[in-house]
Amino acid sequence: MNQPLFLYILLQLSFLIAPFNMSAQEDYKLWLQYKKVQDTKIATNYHSKINGIVALGNSETIQTAIKEIQLGLSGLIGHQITLQKNTNTENMLILGNQSSLDEAVLKNVKSEFDLINNEGYIIKTIQLKNKKHILITAKTDIGVLYGVFNFLKLLQTNQQIENLAITDSPRINIRMLNHWDNLDRTVERGYAGFSLWNWQKLPDFIDQRYIDYARANASIGINGTVINNVNANALILTPQYLEKVEALAKVFRPYGIKVYLTARFSAPIEIGGLKTADPFDAAVKNWWKEKAAEIYARIPDFGGFLVKANSEGQPGPQNYGRNHVDGANMLADAVAPFGGIVMWRAFVYSEHDVNDRAKQAYSEFVPYDGQFRNNVIVQVKNGAIDFQPREPFHPMFGAMPKTPLMMEFQITQEYLGFSTHLVYLPKLYQEVLESDTYSKGKGSTVAKIIDGTVDNHKISGIAGVANIGNDINWTGHPFAQANWYGFGRLAWNPYQDSETIAEDWLRMTFSNDEKFIKPVKEMMLESREAVVNYMTPLGLHHIMDTGHHYGPGPWVSNLSRPDWNPTYYHKADTKGIGFDRSKTGSNATAQYSPEVAKIFDDVANCPEKDLLWFHHISWDYKLKNGETLWNSLALKYQEGVNQVESMNTTWNKMEQYVDQVRFKEVQMLLNIQHKEAKWWRDACLLYFQQYSGKELPKSVEKPTQTLNYFKSLKFPFAPGN
Ligand code: GCV
């Protein structure tokens, strides 16, 4: 090739590649973009208010805080802000924990320290010798780091920084991600590539991703991570793997993130050479004690174990005629000397009781209230079935006052369109957190149960099943980053409004332009109701296709266990549709407080969004809109499709505010979502129509394919399965 031609091609290629790389980097940076503040007035003001940084202390966490503030400020303001030795010059940003502050500084924030807990922070404008400064302080170094991220958020979202007086603390102690990551790097229900953890290269190779993962988590206050799948492999507890876990724990430590592991109950047999894993066996107890000591010798701040036992084929104490308390307490005793905890999952369902799967966790656990050790916390999914687009809150919340219960949300979208569909989940989380259990009278919301305030518990926790993988943008869908972000924000404070969180995320991730924020925020807020409408309106649930749970499969009825089949959940017949969980049916409603049970039990009062969850309703039953159930169902499916259509319309107008790569990605994904919303509508309506025997209302588009066509679709290699 002649040289000019070669150079020409190279030039063309670099144009193609450069924007890709730049944007790919933007995708990778999550909500920590730290892009230069666009509004010059605001930018100048920030610059004038921050002349330098005075950092007190030299722990790894403080070093991390300094690095982050310098990185953030240089991006946002466009200048390197240097470290200074003292506060002689005005407008210093002072960072340091309470004990590092001298009396002159301290007296400015004395009362604020009473308002925060150990992980809380203070951001305050103070005066020292008539000079103004901004102080970021806390009782601990990790509080200072949280303060730094929150100060940067003020700038990222273009807020004013005059006369600051902010105090904030997390309301929940354990705020964690659960990774369902396998040791072969596949991720159960993971739709964003493979696992982040490169076991083969650990412990010696530390991927920059581990550090950026920790930064992102710390920026939203996440302080724990369970790095392996609850369907556990005992090998993680062998020295070969513990050495690798230790390396990760070391990376996460300065960011305030503790590592936890899942414990396979049969590990004493599989890797310990014992004949049994019976929790009453002395050798078994001793094996776990020694294992705990071995782990803590490597990782002194190890958080503890998460356990899935006697559920979906996982081993557990019931294999030995023991119960959940026996199993959990044995492990709790092993980690107690080191300050560890055991998170025992309540996601269980017996293979024999098929009366109503929704009742099983409550029936199995509530009788044990008060019997668990005080370092055991029972981890409960938000609803009684399994991470559906909409479920009423789990009846266990409020039903075990003597046992701390932690929330398990799913961030990965197993039943909500994987990483293909745009669904803003904090809306779902908020709905659950605000639900009133009435366990101690009106106002005993799920949020107050899990933060420990209703029953006065010392430990409290919340877990989100992570949607993170090694995709360049971490979460597959650019907007799925908002679900990771929003989970963290709600874990910190479960009383926040998901709308505020969406707005902050948009500003930090994309743009502060109001013309972008307003419509896109509305699109996000509507997206959750859209997915409910086009998948499972009016309380329908678990009608996804077998195994992979992607796409509709309401016809599936051939699986060996009744409660694996969608037909078990919708119970459509010529008379009507829905699962009767009222007094006349499985009586699952009785698991709620009487005030709640009364509402759910009564067809006329039951919220229509939950109607078919609790009642089997005739096709001709009139809903509040005056339409029959059949018409209303069809209209809801259509509404879902329309909503996705308008999400598309909104996004298509946003090209000027977003980089090309992310704009196109979201555009393509929304197009798929639109196609698939129609698929859901058509497949479900054609299927249910066989039973209702009724025409579709006029405003519902006619299906373009047959039911047999939809039934024939197969996805043998769907991810995450
Ligand atoms: C990790 C559902 C999912 C499983 C998951 C299980 C659980 O059944 O489909 O993949 O297993 O929940 O939460 O344990």
XYZ file of C-alpha atoms and ligand atoms in Angstrom:
735
model
C 0.000 0.000 0.000
C 1.366 3.436 -0.812
C 2.023 5.679 2.134
C -0.558 8.458 1.500
C -3.284 5.845 1.075
C -2.239 4.111 4.282
C -2.266 7.415 6.188
C -5.646 8.267 4.714
C -7.135 4.972 5.883
C -5.559 5.390 9.297
C -7.070 8.847 9.595
C -10.508 7.590 8.657
C -10.204 4.760 11.131
C -9.112 7.039 13.936
C -12.244 9.116 13.391
C -14.296 5.999 13.682
C -12.490 4.716 16.705
C -11.932 7.919 18.669
C -15.560 8.733 19.417
C -16.170 5.107 20.254
C -13.385 5.054 22.785
C -14.388 8.353 24.290
C -17.973 7.279 24.671
C -17.103 3.812 25.811
C -15.155 5.530 28.545
C -18.172 7.610 29.425
C -20.268 4.471 29.693
C -17.601 2.941 31.920
C -17.425 5.947 34.238
C -20.983 5.410 35.467
C -22.298 8.349 37.472
C -18.758 9.473 38.305
C -18.272 11.271 34.997
C -16.868 14.461 36.560
C -17.377 16.324 33.313
C -16.582 20.037 33.267
C -19.491 22.100 34.598
C -21.115 23.582 31.501
C -22.675 26.672 33.040
C -19.748 29.088 33.203
C -21.245 31.158 36.016
C -21.607 28.111 38.186
C -18.170 26.831 37.201
C -16.525 30.158 38.078
C -18.341 30.231 41.377
C -17.110 26.727 42.253
C -13.606 27.666 41.325
C -13.693 30.754 43.497
C -14.997 28.769 46.466
C -12.358 26.044 46.311
C -8.783 27.262 46.373
C -7.059 24.247 47.757
C -7.440 21.142 49.860
C -6.260 20.671 53.403
C -6.374 16.981 54.226
C -5.913 15.711 57.760
C -4.854 12.160 58.464
C -3.119 9.675 56.269
C -5.074 6.463 56.441
C -5.702 4.607 53.198
C -9.284 5.851 53.288
C -8.188 9.474 53.624
C -5.708 8.964 50.782
C -8.591 7.593 48.746
C -10.743 10.592 49.639
C -7.965 12.957 48.528
C -7.532 11.134 45.244
C -11.245 11.228 44.568
C -11.731 14.889 45.414
C -8.789 15.847 43.235
C -10.034 13.727 40.370
C -13.550 15.069 40.726
C -12.599 18.722 41.056
C -10.100 18.707 38.234
C -12.790 17.324 35.957
C -15.663 19.468 37.170
C -13.789 22.743 37.529
C -11.175 22.039 34.922
C -8.220 22.866 37.183
C -6.037 20.771 39.394
C -6.796 21.720 43.009
C -3.651 21.266 45.040
C -3.055 20.124 48.582
C -2.199 22.885 51.068
C -0.541 22.648 54.449
C -2.802 25.047 56.334
C -5.872 27.247 56.218
C -4.049 30.562 55.967
C -5.576 31.161 52.570
C -9.316 31.525 52.203
C -11.622 28.916 50.661
C -9.890 25.739 51.618
C -11.690 22.422 51.447
C -10.816 20.785 54.741
C -11.082 17.003 54.984
C -10.563 15.028 58.146
C -12.265 12.968 60.799
C -13.392 14.347 64.140
C -10.249 13.418 66.024
C -8.008 15.048 63.439
C -9.654 18.478 63.791
C -8.155 21.112 66.046
C -10.255 23.008 68.573
C -10.731 26.051 66.340
C -12.275 23.924 63.608
C -14.139 21.615 65.967
C -16.060 24.342 67.671
C -17.792 25.071 64.356
C -19.333 21.605 64.200
C -19.765 20.482 67.797
C -23.527 20.094 67.642
C -23.491 18.441 64.225
C -21.547 15.483 65.532
C -24.527 14.618 67.724
C -26.640 14.318 64.608
C -24.611 11.706 62.769
C -23.736 8.070 63.328
C -20.416 6.360 62.709
C -20.758 6.343 58.954
C -22.453 9.729 58.675
C -20.815 12.944 57.497
C -20.953 16.710 57.881
C -20.390 19.223 55.099
C -20.295 22.730 56.479
C -19.116 26.183 55.542
C -17.088 27.453 58.484
C -15.152 30.564 59.455
C -11.603 30.467 60.765
C -10.010 33.792 61.578
C -12.580 35.514 59.378
C -11.794 33.285 56.467
C -14.416 31.027 54.949
C -13.712 27.374 54.290
C -15.684 24.240 53.564
C -15.263 21.415 56.038
C -16.006 17.789 55.228
C -15.826 15.754 58.382
C -17.186 12.685 60.130
C -16.611 10.466 63.119
C -14.656 8.029 60.961
C -12.518 8.168 57.850
C -15.115 6.299 55.862
C -17.617 8.996 56.828
C -15.175 11.547 55.386
C -15.040 9.580 52.126
C -18.852 9.508 51.973
C -18.815 13.244 52.607
C -16.393 13.748 49.731
C -18.589 11.838 47.301
C -21.619 13.783 48.452
C -19.820 17.076 48.121
C -18.852 16.119 44.579
C -22.483 15.231 43.930
C -23.423 18.813 44.782
C -21.108 19.994 42.046
C -22.085 17.272 39.608
C -25.707 18.292 39.984
C -24.851 22.019 39.809
C -26.068 22.952 43.265
C -24.884 26.009 45.108
C -22.108 25.615 47.650
C -22.550 28.797 49.703
C -23.210 28.463 53.422
C -23.371 24.711 53.388
C -24.781 22.942 56.445
C -25.410 19.316 55.605
C -25.489 16.342 57.940
C -26.431 12.890 56.790
C -26.118 9.299 58.013
C -27.143 5.932 56.660
C -30.303 4.502 58.218
C -29.380 0.878 57.554
C -26.152 -0.731 58.795
C -25.511 -3.378 56.160
C -25.935 -2.061 52.619
C -24.734 -4.697 50.275
C -24.615 -6.191 46.849
C -25.146 -9.904 46.355
C -23.291 -11.217 43.338
C -24.646 -14.456 41.969
C -21.224 -15.045 40.412
C -19.914 -18.539 39.858
C -16.279 -19.520 40.070
C -16.214 -20.220 36.320
C -17.159 -16.529 35.878
C -20.667 -17.192 34.616
C -23.240 -15.132 36.477
C -26.556 -16.657 37.444
C -29.209 -14.243 36.187
C -26.425 -11.990 34.966
C -26.985 -10.099 31.731
C -23.926 -7.875 31.551
C -21.231 -10.291 30.529
C -19.128 -12.438 32.795
C -18.202 -12.007 36.425
C -15.907 -9.143 37.352
C -13.777 -11.444 39.468
C -10.955 -12.894 37.475
C -10.223 -15.845 39.720
C -7.560 -17.190 37.467
C -5.431 -14.048 37.722
C -6.162 -13.266 41.346
C -4.563 -12.707 43.835
C -1.609 -11.136 42.044
C -3.366 -9.300 39.266
C -5.573 -6.462 40.481
C -7.839 -5.339 37.704
C -8.558 -1.590 37.684
C -12.191 -2.649 37.556
C -12.036 -3.801 41.180
C -10.992 -0.325 42.227
C -13.593 1.413 40.088
C -16.234 -0.989 41.390
C -15.272 -0.012 44.932
C -15.322 3.699 44.075
C -18.760 3.448 42.540
C -20.118 1.548 45.518
C -18.564 3.864 48.083
C -19.985 6.852 46.237
C -23.483 5.620 47.082
C -22.642 4.210 50.497
C -22.647 0.491 49.745
C -20.537 -1.114 52.453
C -20.674 -4.835 51.786
C -20.415 -7.304 48.964
C -21.133 -10.999 48.769
C -18.902 -11.903 45.896
C -20.160 -15.394 45.067
C -23.429 -17.086 44.184
C -25.941 -18.184 46.818
C -26.082 -21.416 44.868
C -22.680 -21.869 46.365
C -19.562 -23.771 45.522
C -17.641 -24.925 48.596
C -14.319 -24.351 46.835
C -14.513 -20.655 47.663
C -13.743 -21.665 51.255
C -10.496 -23.456 50.355
C -7.124 -21.743 50.940
C -6.574 -21.511 47.188
C -9.623 -19.261 46.795
C -9.460 -17.547 50.170
C -6.137 -16.095 49.123
C -7.902 -14.492 46.155
C -10.807 -13.296 48.294
C -8.252 -11.735 50.622
C -6.807 -9.774 47.704
C -10.223 -8.402 46.799
C -10.945 -7.538 50.440
C -7.717 -5.546 50.508
C -8.796 -3.530 47.466
C -12.244 -2.831 48.919
C -11.176 -2.029 52.495
C -10.215 1.656 52.029
C -13.626 2.175 50.452
C -15.411 0.851 53.528
C -16.605 -2.285 51.774
C -16.542 -5.561 53.648
C -16.398 -8.864 51.861
C -18.861 -11.631 52.701
C -19.063 -15.140 51.262
C -21.838 -17.588 50.684
C -21.406 -20.755 52.692
C -22.404 -24.032 51.137
C -23.946 -25.980 53.955
C -22.380 -29.246 52.856
C -18.852 -27.751 52.714
C -17.632 -29.827 55.699
C -18.243 -32.924 53.577
C -17.143 -31.556 50.218
C -13.924 -29.857 51.229
C -13.562 -30.895 54.859
C -13.561 -34.652 54.430
C -16.296 -35.140 57.063
C -19.067 -37.670 56.687
C -21.843 -35.285 57.604
C -22.767 -31.598 57.695
C -25.253 -32.093 60.541
C -25.208 -28.866 62.566
C -25.483 -30.876 65.792
C -22.379 -32.893 65.054
C -19.410 -31.770 67.158
C -16.902 -32.260 64.335
C -19.050 -30.200 61.978
C -19.375 -27.363 64.474
C -15.671 -27.446 65.008
C -14.965 -27.464 61.279
C -16.924 -24.241 60.826
C -15.233 -22.665 63.846
C -11.837 -23.434 62.429
C -12.891 -22.281 58.987
C -14.081 -18.977 60.420
C -10.784 -18.538 62.283
C -8.862 -19.283 59.080
C -10.869 -16.690 57.135
C -10.516 -14.026 59.816
C -6.786 -14.615 60.024
C -6.624 -13.538 56.403
C -9.431 -10.989 56.391
C -9.840 -9.453 59.850
C -12.861 -7.407 58.765
C -14.601 -10.281 56.965
C -18.348 -9.609 57.135
C -19.736 -13.115 57.494
C -21.772 -15.689 55.609
C -24.843 -15.581 53.412
C -26.665 -18.898 53.212
C -29.267 -20.382 50.925
C -30.272 -23.620 52.576
C -32.895 -26.196 51.718
C -34.144 -24.267 48.757
C -34.027 -25.232 45.103
C -31.894 -28.247 45.845
C -29.289 -26.505 48.003
C -28.189 -28.529 51.039
C -29.208 -27.396 54.496
C -29.947 -28.449 58.043
C -33.208 -30.113 57.027
C -31.136 -32.796 55.290
C -30.251 -33.919 58.811
C -33.661 -33.468 60.403
C -32.620 -30.092 61.847
C -34.175 -26.732 61.151
C -33.193 -23.257 59.955
C -32.442 -22.082 63.488
C -30.088 -25.001 64.092
C -28.200 -24.314 60.883
C -28.027 -20.548 61.198
C -27.018 -20.600 64.858
C -24.197 -23.043 64.262
C -22.668 -20.728 61.665
C -23.417 -17.693 63.821
C -21.454 -19.247 66.697
C -18.514 -19.801 64.384
C -18.245 -16.160 63.293
C -19.417 -14.498 66.523
C -15.970 -14.349 68.195
C -14.790 -12.223 65.261
C -17.814 -9.949 65.071
C -19.211 -11.665 61.958
C -22.827 -12.141 61.026
C -24.912 -14.760 59.254
C -27.498 -13.757 56.706
C -29.866 -16.682 56.409
C -32.131 -16.487 53.378
C -35.859 -17.024 53.677
C -36.221 -17.829 49.984
C -37.266 -21.416 50.523
C -40.016 -23.529 49.269
C -40.627 -27.085 50.151
C -40.989 -29.503 47.332
C -44.042 -31.026 48.951
C -46.288 -28.144 49.896
C -47.902 -26.947 46.711
C -50.953 -25.442 48.350
C -49.586 -21.946 47.713
C -45.941 -21.212 47.138
C -46.490 -17.626 48.294
C -47.196 -18.893 51.820
C -44.226 -21.130 52.310
C -41.454 -18.836 53.543
C -43.734 -17.293 56.149
C -44.999 -20.702 57.294
C -41.493 -22.052 57.571
C -39.845 -19.079 59.295
C -42.312 -17.196 61.451
C -42.544 -19.992 64.075
C -38.800 -19.508 64.684
C -39.097 -15.855 65.634
C -36.875 -15.100 68.610
C -34.808 -18.283 68.323
C -31.963 -17.043 66.167
C -28.675 -15.830 67.667
C -28.305 -12.079 67.755
C -25.742 -12.094 64.948
C -28.214 -13.738 62.569
C -30.291 -11.667 60.215
C -32.939 -13.285 58.025
C -32.826 -12.106 54.427
C -36.249 -11.850 52.808
C -37.061 -11.103 49.165
C -39.294 -8.099 48.618
C -42.224 -10.298 47.657
C -43.346 -13.808 48.455
C -42.814 -15.314 45.014
C -39.725 -14.160 43.185
C -38.740 -10.676 41.998
C -41.758 -10.156 39.758
C -42.451 -6.846 37.965
C -44.949 -6.243 40.766
C -45.549 -8.162 43.985
C -47.306 -7.144 47.166
C -44.745 -6.843 49.982
C -43.607 -10.096 51.577
C -45.858 -11.026 54.525
C -42.792 -11.858 56.645
C -42.059 -8.134 56.981
C -43.574 -7.191 60.301
C -44.319 -10.789 61.247
C -41.072 -11.595 63.085
C -40.605 -8.758 65.564
C -37.899 -10.573 67.535
C -35.724 -11.247 64.504
C -33.977 -8.639 62.392
C -35.064 -9.053 58.776
C -33.083 -7.704 55.896
C -34.475 -6.826 52.499
C -33.375 -8.601 49.342
C -34.124 -6.690 46.169
C -33.060 -7.825 42.746
C -31.167 -5.265 40.701
C -30.488 -7.640 37.862
C -33.634 -7.905 35.752
C -34.309 -11.630 35.771
C -38.042 -11.254 35.186
C -37.997 -7.738 33.786
C -36.466 -8.012 30.355
C -32.832 -8.661 31.332
C -30.466 -5.859 30.358
C -32.465 -5.244 27.200
C -35.450 -3.423 28.691
C -35.232 -0.010 30.284
C -36.924 -0.341 33.665
C -36.116 2.104 36.449
C -36.277 -0.142 39.503
C -36.076 2.357 42.376
C -39.767 2.989 41.654
C -40.438 -0.649 42.489
C -38.185 -0.515 45.563
C -39.909 2.606 46.830
C -43.345 1.051 46.436
C -42.267 -1.893 48.594
C -40.460 0.217 51.192
C -43.481 2.477 51.623
C -45.931 -0.416 52.041
C -47.536 -0.407 55.457
C -47.332 -3.714 57.299
C -49.442 -2.383 60.218
C -47.401 -4.740 62.415
C -47.218 -2.154 65.196
C -50.121 -0.052 64.007
C -50.408 2.355 61.104
C -47.095 3.595 59.774
C -45.110 0.370 60.360
C -43.785 0.510 56.848
C -41.451 -2.057 55.351
C -38.717 0.608 55.443
C -39.174 0.916 59.197
C -39.116 -2.839 59.654
C -35.848 -3.263 57.830
C -34.079 -0.255 59.303
C -34.878 -1.708 62.711
C -36.901 1.224 64.039
C -40.236 -0.578 64.481
C -38.835 -3.435 66.546
C -35.719 -1.796 67.872
C -33.104 -3.992 66.276
C -29.405 -3.217 66.408
C -28.517 -4.835 63.124
C -30.288 -3.916 59.960
C -29.584 -4.722 56.356
C -30.526 -4.481 52.727
C -29.152 -6.450 49.800
C -29.436 -5.983 46.064
C -28.728 -8.844 43.682
C -26.181 -7.162 41.452
C -26.652 -6.459 37.757
C -22.937 -5.980 37.225
C -20.684 -7.854 34.847
C -17.609 -7.246 32.759
C -19.495 -5.460 29.965
C -17.781 -2.191 29.191
C -20.658 -0.255 30.747
C -20.904 -2.658 33.715
C -24.657 -3.288 33.495
C -25.454 -4.057 29.839
C -28.060 -1.330 29.441
C -26.796 2.212 30.054
C -29.937 2.916 32.077
C -29.454 -0.203 34.194
C -26.639 1.735 35.864
C -29.416 3.813 37.434
C -30.709 0.698 39.168
C -27.357 0.017 40.810
C -27.103 3.685 41.741
C -30.700 3.916 42.962
C -30.409 0.766 45.019
C -27.403 2.233 46.821
C -29.171 5.510 47.486
C -32.219 3.757 48.927
C -30.020 1.434 50.960
C -28.504 4.524 52.553
C -31.878 6.108 53.140
C -34.950 4.007 52.357
C -37.197 7.047 52.738
C -35.874 8.894 49.711
C -37.987 9.621 46.702
C -37.049 7.627 43.618
C -37.719 10.722 41.536
C -34.962 12.707 43.240
C -32.623 9.774 42.772
C -33.447 9.523 39.052
C -32.776 13.215 38.636
C -29.434 13.084 40.430
C -28.395 10.078 38.395
C -29.286 11.737 35.105
C -27.422 14.902 36.015
C -24.345 13.003 37.118
C -24.395 10.529 34.236
C -25.535 12.588 31.271
C -26.351 16.258 31.500
C -27.654 19.051 33.688
C -29.688 20.512 30.881
C -33.294 20.880 32.025
C -34.511 20.111 28.530
C -32.931 16.707 28.902
C -33.620 16.074 32.590
C -37.355 16.647 32.624
C -38.505 14.357 29.798
C -35.947 11.645 30.444
C -36.735 11.581 34.140
C -40.409 11.160 33.308
C -39.517 8.366 30.934
C -37.594 6.585 33.698
C -40.349 7.025 36.247
C -42.940 5.638 33.879
C -40.819 2.695 32.775
C -41.638 0.473 35.753
C -45.391 0.761 35.270
C -44.880 0.159 31.561
C -43.157 -3.174 32.158
C -45.892 -4.238 34.576
C -48.508 -3.337 31.983
C -46.983 -5.171 29.064
C -45.876 -8.209 31.094
C -48.084 -8.825 34.106
C -50.869 -6.258 34.601
C -53.502 -6.288 37.351
C -51.607 -8.652 39.656
C -50.637 -11.369 37.179
C -47.257 -12.917 37.942
C -44.711 -15.558 36.990
C -46.013 -16.071 33.469
C -42.527 -15.789 31.974
C -41.170 -18.588 29.853
C -39.482 -21.537 31.509
C -35.986 -21.413 32.929
C -34.592 -18.270 31.413
C -37.667 -16.162 32.309
C -37.344 -14.006 29.200
C -40.501 -13.389 27.252
C -44.017 -14.691 27.790
C -44.901 -18.307 28.536
C -48.378 -18.262 30.146
C -49.131 -21.588 28.446
C -46.332 -23.531 30.159
C -47.894 -26.341 32.192
C -45.678 -29.343 31.660
C -43.016 -28.910 34.330
C -42.745 -31.556 36.985
C -43.621 -29.300 39.907
C -46.927 -27.448 39.790
C -45.390 -24.224 41.108
C -42.854 -24.089 38.311
C -45.641 -23.639 35.790
C -47.126 -20.282 34.817
C -50.577 -21.929 34.649
C -50.284 -22.497 38.412
C -49.976 -18.732 38.941
C -52.647 -17.331 36.620
C -55.191 -20.151 36.806
C -57.034 -18.892 33.739
C -60.156 -20.848 32.861
C -63.415 -20.119 31.133
C -64.785 -18.560 34.301
C -61.986 -16.101 34.851
C -58.384 -15.594 35.871
C -56.218 -15.092 38.974
C -54.946 -16.922 42.060
C -57.465 -16.938 44.888
C -55.320 -16.207 47.928
C -58.233 -14.805 49.905
C -60.134 -16.562 52.690
C -62.033 -18.552 50.081
C -58.780 -19.708 48.501
C -55.315 -20.411 49.898
C -55.856 -17.819 52.642
C -52.392 -16.327 52.104
C -53.992 -13.005 53.001
C -54.145 -14.213 56.623
C -50.349 -13.961 56.769
C -50.662 -10.168 56.768
C -51.743 -7.975 59.698
C -55.553 -7.903 60.000
C -55.690 -4.340 58.627
C -53.805 -5.382 55.496
C -55.529 -8.764 55.176
C -58.898 -7.042 55.221
C -57.966 -4.907 52.226
C -56.435 -7.724 50.199
C -59.250 -10.132 51.062
C -62.043 -7.996 49.782
C -62.353 -7.985 45.994
C -63.973 -4.581 46.036
C -61.204 -3.008 48.141
C -58.168 -4.895 46.928
C -55.964 -2.503 44.941
C -56.558 -3.316 41.285
C -52.822 -3.482 40.702
C -52.827 -6.605 42.932
C -56.244 -7.978 42.023
C -55.267 -11.184 40.252
C -52.558 -11.850 42.814
C -55.239 -12.313 45.445
C -58.431 -13.197 43.570
C -59.787 -15.356 40.806
C -62.040 -12.956 38.952
C -64.695 -13.500 36.352
C -63.934 -12.175 32.859
C -67.077 -10.048 33.080
C -66.276 -8.494 36.449
C -66.425 -4.705 36.187
C -63.361 -2.771 37.270
C -63.383 0.813 38.576
C -63.036 2.139 35.038
C -66.410 0.562 34.202
C -64.789 -1.918 31.808
C -64.913 -5.696 32.186
C -61.871 -7.493 33.497
C -61.167 -8.894 30.028
C -61.295 -5.473 28.413
C -59.248 -3.919 31.205
C -56.586 -6.582 30.914
C -56.335 -6.090 27.166
C -56.242 -2.307 27.589
C -53.456 -2.585 30.144
C -51.349 -4.671 27.759
C -51.936 -2.055 25.077
C -51.113 0.751 27.494
C -47.780 -0.910 28.223
C -46.950 -0.971 24.524
C -48.016 2.663 24.159
C -45.846 3.648 27.086
C -42.780 2.074 25.511
C -43.637 3.820 22.283
C -43.638 7.158 24.031
C -40.359 6.268 25.771
C -38.940 5.831 22.268
C -40.357 9.163 21.148
C -38.865 10.906 24.164
C -35.450 9.392 23.672
C -35.342 10.139 19.973
C -35.474 13.833 20.820
C -32.444 13.632 23.098
C -29.688 13.146 20.564
C -28.182 16.580 21.092
C -27.719 16.075 24.830
C -25.983 12.694 24.795
C -22.874 11.264 23.200
C -23.516 9.264 20.048
C -22.640 5.857 21.408
C -24.940 5.984 24.404
C -27.654 7.672 22.374
C -27.598 4.900 19.773
C -27.335 2.116 22.340
C -30.398 3.299 24.191
C -32.252 3.929 20.955
C -31.630 0.394 19.712
C -32.542 -1.107 23.063
C -35.774 0.880 23.257
C -36.666 -0.330 19.788
C -36.204 -3.920 20.908
C -38.219 -3.194 24.035
C -41.040 -1.857 21.897
C -41.006 -4.946 19.703
C -40.949 -7.179 22.751
C -43.697 -5.298 24.566
C -45.893 -6.115 21.552
C -44.741 -9.710 21.720
C -45.818 -9.858 25.369
C -49.157 -8.223 24.624
C -50.001 -10.404 21.671
C -48.835 -13.701 23.140
C -50.632 -13.181 26.456
C -53.855 -11.857 24.988
C -54.073 -14.626 22.384
C -53.476 -17.188 25.086
C -55.978 -15.764 27.586
C -58.513 -15.160 24.840
C -58.891 -18.919 24.502
C -60.484 -18.827 27.949
C -62.322 -15.521 27.910
C -63.760 -16.221 24.454
C -64.111 -12.473 23.938
C -63.076 -9.994 21.283
C -60.293 -7.499 21.905
C -61.456 -3.950 22.577
C -61.157 -1.656 19.550
C -58.173 0.317 20.782
C -56.068 -2.807 21.199
C -53.986 -3.601 18.139
C -54.654 -6.973 16.553
C -51.885 -9.557 16.886
C -49.940 -10.181 13.712
C -48.874 -13.708 14.634
C -50.666 -16.802 15.891
C -50.494 -18.219 19.395
C -48.701 -21.251 17.985
C -46.020 -19.021 16.572
C -45.408 -17.452 19.995
C -45.384 -20.870 21.626
C -42.793 -22.080 19.153
C -40.202 -19.456 20.124
C -37.291 -21.000 22.000
C -34.193 -19.428 23.538
C -31.811 -22.257 24.319
C -28.853 -19.977 24.946
C -30.513 -17.156 26.858
C -27.954 -15.595 29.185
C -27.918 -16.033 32.928
C -29.763 -19.320 32.949
C -29.727 -17.964 42.793
C -34.813 -17.643 41.541
C -33.809 -17.607 40.433
C -32.593 -18.465 40.763
C -32.015 -17.959 42.096
C -33.099 -18.081 43.156
C -32.641 -17.562 44.505
O -35.407 -18.902 41.629
O -34.405 -18.053 39.247
O -31.661 -18.333 39.729
O -30.880 -18.686 42.459
O -34.211 -17.309 42.758
O -32.931 -16.428 44.795
O -31.995 -18.297 45.243
